[in-house]
Structures are given as structure tokens and as C-alpha cells.
């Protein structure tokens, strides 16, 4: 158990809809990262937050947005969903400085868009 | 931009040693990390190389050569439970992370 929690575990929705994925980092970790992993694909970095502020942006679509709240949990919002958005979405957290080199991944949310 | 290349599949027998290579093209990065992911599971951190050279953690070792734009993960005394996908990743100066496509390791009895 990495200490990172994600909800829900599974999500099934229809095209055009909007969903919110939630992540709680390990206790004490200030950084949260979001990744997308499509079937048999590698991990695509989406976005990173550090202590409530956006730190880095990867291949995140404009239809997607994220935020990190004062209690450090984070939410990833996916809107106008398309079939191609079906994937496993991972959240990870890390500490600061040298500790930022090791990311702890949550169990993931499997999103299916029908 | 940054891109990483890994072999898609590697097969080895129990007890053997296997090396998974990672070559990269990047304008600059802090270090090279390795993660293991079992089917249906989440990635788990294995090692990090911030400097050139070898880092050893139990049966796993990782190596980085910035001059050669190359790194590798070495797994010794292979066990069946090592069958998984292995990803190399770099942390760029823009704080973004780029993962390689992954190498699926199959350990045969």
C-alpha cells in the first residue's frame, strides 16, 4: 500500500459527459502528479501540483483540468469525454527535494467512456 | 522535447541476470528513474540515478551515462515475481516527467 488513495476505482460514463477523479496523497507529501495510461501504453504525464499551485504541465488536453486543495487532495476533471479518453488514470505523490525523485502511485481509476 | 526508448519485450529464465536498456533524447534533465508495474497494478519506484554511475538496491541495480544518453536497469537472480513491465523516466528541468514506453519482462521457469 503506497499510502496514496484514489476514488472511484472504476467509472463508466458516456461520451460528452464530465467526470471528476479524486486523489489523496501520502501524509506529508506536497506534490501530486496525474498520469494517463491507455491500454498497453506507457504513462503519459498530465500535470503536477505542489502545495496547491500548478508546478508542471505535460500532455494535458484543454478539456481536462486539475486542482489541488488546501488539504492537499487533488481532483482531475475530464469534460466533453470522448471514447479515446478511456484509460487508467493514476495519481502519484512525492515529497520535496531529494524525496521528490521517488513517486508513490495510487491504485488508479479506470475510466470507460461508452 | 524529451523521448525515451526501451525494448518492448525481454525474456529470461529464473535465476538469470537481465539488463533493460533505456536510451533518451532530452534537452536536459535531473535524473533517470525506474518503475516496475505488474499487470493490473500501479507503478512502484525501483531506483533513481541523479549522477552518472551505478546505484545498487538489493537484486536491482541501475546505471546512468549522460555522455552516452543511456541508462539501464539490471535485475539479478531473477524470480518469477519479477515478471512485469519496467519503465524508465526522466524528470526534465521544467519539472515535467516523461516515461519510456515500457519493457515487458517475462521470467520463465
XYZ file of C-alpha atoms in Angstrom:
223
model
C 0.000 0.000 0.000
C 1.595 3.253 -1.209
C -0.476 5.475 1.057
C -1.993 7.269 -1.945
C -5.734 6.820 -2.353
C -7.839 7.353 -5.448
C -11.579 7.310 -5.912
C -13.506 5.930 -7.603
C -11.799 2.687 -8.651
C -13.959 2.347 -11.723
C -16.027 4.832 -13.644
C -18.259 4.154 -16.625
C -19.797 7.073 -18.440
C -20.937 8.225 -21.856
C -19.367 10.451 -24.470
C -19.872 14.133 -23.865
C -20.117 13.735 -20.104
C -17.916 15.200 -17.366
C -16.280 13.293 -14.515
C -14.121 14.114 -11.525
C -11.368 11.869 -10.240
C -10.098 12.324 -6.715
C -6.700 11.707 -5.153
C -5.382 11.946 -1.619
C -1.584 11.987 -1.376
C 0.555 10.264 1.232
C 0.610 12.036 4.548
C 3.141 14.851 4.373
C 3.602 14.819 0.594
C 3.090 18.214 -1.005
C 3.378 17.176 -4.650
C 0.642 15.460 -6.616
C 1.009 14.192 -10.163
C -1.596 12.928 -12.606
C -0.905 10.369 -15.327
C -2.942 8.721 -18.060
C -2.230 5.154 -19.153
C -4.123 3.822 -22.134
C -4.332 0.114 -22.916
C -0.852 -1.309 -23.390
C 0.592 2.178 -23.402
C 3.130 3.917 -21.277
C 2.414 6.545 -18.703
C 1.601 9.980 -20.032
C 2.330 12.762 -17.571
C -0.578 15.188 -17.395
C 0.081 17.724 -14.663
C 1.791 18.305 -11.313
C 0.717 20.381 -8.342
C 2.880 21.419 -5.445
C 1.278 22.726 -2.263
C -1.774 23.973 -4.122
C -0.029 25.519 -7.105
C 0.488 24.158 -10.588
C 4.159 23.170 -10.958
C 4.415 21.469 -14.342
C 2.214 20.635 -17.267
C 2.542 17.709 -19.627
C 0.275 16.427 -22.370
C -2.947 17.542 -20.753
C -5.838 18.311 -23.062
C -7.733 21.583 -22.744
C -10.845 19.535 -21.885
C -9.024 18.350 -18.763
C -8.266 20.422 -15.689
C -6.976 19.765 -12.224
C -6.578 21.462 -8.896
C -5.050 20.815 -5.508
C -6.944 21.913 -2.436
C -5.641 23.327 0.870
C -5.841 19.884 2.466
C -3.567 18.738 -0.408
C -6.026 16.376 -2.023
C -6.346 16.811 -5.761
C -9.062 16.430 -8.347
C -8.776 15.811 -12.068
C -11.756 16.994 -14.080
C -12.373 15.482 -17.504
C -15.074 17.075 -19.649
C -16.662 16.536 -23.057
C -15.467 12.976 -22.794
C -14.539 11.051 -25.922
C -14.094 7.334 -26.493
C -10.339 7.846 -26.617
C -10.318 9.137 -23.060
C -10.937 5.615 -21.812
C -7.833 4.800 -19.813
C -6.361 4.178 -16.406
C -5.699 7.433 -14.569
C -3.050 7.364 -11.891
C -2.299 9.883 -9.250
C 1.105 9.908 -7.556
C 2.615 11.912 -4.744
C 6.108 12.724 -3.593
C 7.986 14.674 -1.011
C 10.265 17.644 -1.619
C 13.883 17.989 -2.630
C 15.651 14.634 -2.934
C 12.419 12.924 -1.861
C 10.756 14.253 -4.990
C 12.697 11.710 -7.019
C 10.509 8.870 -5.756
C 6.842 8.972 -6.665
C 4.261 6.861 -4.881
C 1.387 5.839 -7.121
C -2.201 5.290 -6.135
C -4.180 2.251 -7.353
C -5.660 4.208 -10.262
C -9.123 4.981 -11.574
C -10.224 3.017 -14.609
C -12.374 5.227 -16.808
C -14.517 3.696 -19.511
C -16.274 6.021 -21.938
C -19.071 4.386 -23.913
C 11.380 17.856 -26.058
C 12.176 14.554 -24.485
C 11.794 10.992 -25.708
C 12.914 7.670 -24.324
C 13.335 4.310 -25.985
C 13.210 0.862 -24.416
C 12.968 -2.652 -25.855
C 9.337 -3.713 -25.908
C 9.923 -7.212 -24.542
C 12.631 -9.190 -22.792
C 12.519 -12.854 -21.787
C 14.818 -14.609 -19.326
C 14.823 -17.677 -17.095
C 14.620 -17.853 -13.336
C 17.941 -17.220 -11.645
C 19.400 -15.401 -14.637
C 20.521 -11.779 -14.984
C 18.756 -9.407 -17.350
C 19.531 -5.868 -18.449
C 16.844 -3.473 -19.660
C 18.219 -0.548 -21.610
C 16.864 2.962 -21.888
C 18.154 5.484 -24.375
C 16.907 9.008 -24.353
C 16.886 12.291 -26.183
C 16.381 15.257 -23.936
C 17.491 18.831 -23.722
C 18.211 18.460 -20.032
C 17.035 16.501 -17.063
C 17.687 15.982 -13.386
C 17.876 12.217 -13.321
C 16.683 8.856 -14.568
C 14.193 6.766 -12.614
C 12.941 3.214 -12.988
C 9.497 1.900 -12.098
C 8.000 -1.581 -12.059
C 4.379 -2.264 -12.918
C 2.669 -5.628 -12.614
C -0.370 -6.298 -14.780
C -3.375 -4.549 -13.291
C -1.260 -2.793 -10.696
C 0.205 0.622 -10.078
C 3.796 1.561 -10.870
C 6.221 1.219 -7.981
C 9.514 3.050 -7.688
C 12.684 0.994 -8.074
C 15.620 3.379 -8.351
C 16.892 6.819 -9.266
C 20.175 7.943 -10.813
C 20.910 11.634 -10.410
C 24.578 11.186 -11.191
C 26.431 9.009 -13.664
C 27.310 5.576 -12.413
C 25.782 2.573 -10.763
C 23.184 2.546 -7.991
C 22.553 -0.778 -6.280
C 19.462 -1.754 -4.326
C 19.371 -5.422 -3.461
C 18.907 -7.543 -6.585
C 18.310 -4.448 -8.711
C 20.953 -2.035 -9.998
C 20.582 0.979 -12.238
C 23.153 2.785 -14.312
C 23.298 6.167 -16.000
C 25.720 7.639 -18.525
C 24.754 11.167 -19.508
C 27.532 11.364 -22.102
C 26.037 8.333 -23.868
C 22.386 9.345 -23.260
C 21.900 5.865 -21.900
C 20.848 4.038 -18.823
C 19.931 0.526 -17.818
C 18.243 -1.491 -15.132
C 19.964 -4.712 -14.124
C 17.958 -7.429 -12.438
C 19.894 -10.275 -10.860
C 18.789 -13.675 -9.551
C 15.540 -13.350 -11.459
C 12.402 -14.611 -9.789
C 9.003 -15.373 -11.280
C 7.568 -12.398 -9.417
C 9.862 -10.102 -11.429
C 7.646 -10.679 -14.475
C 6.245 -7.198 -15.029
C 6.649 -4.081 -17.127
C 9.567 -1.792 -16.395
C 9.577 1.900 -17.238
C 12.421 4.374 -17.313
C 11.533 8.022 -16.744
C 13.254 11.370 -16.756
C 12.428 14.486 -14.805
C 13.034 17.452 -17.030
C 14.231 20.872 -15.955
C 10.664 22.063 -16.488
C 9.667 19.705 -13.678
C 7.718 17.571 -16.125
C 8.108 13.825 -16.202
C 8.487 11.708 -19.322
C 8.159 7.944 -19.147
C 9.504 5.462 -21.659
C 7.136 3.076 -23.461
C 7.976 0.250 -21.055
C 9.650 -3.140 -21.344
C 7.640 -6.256 -20.605
C 9.836 -8.788 -18.814
C 8.794 -12.419 -18.838
C 10.618 -14.738 -16.461
C 10.383 -18.384 -17.429
C 10.784 -21.317 -15.018
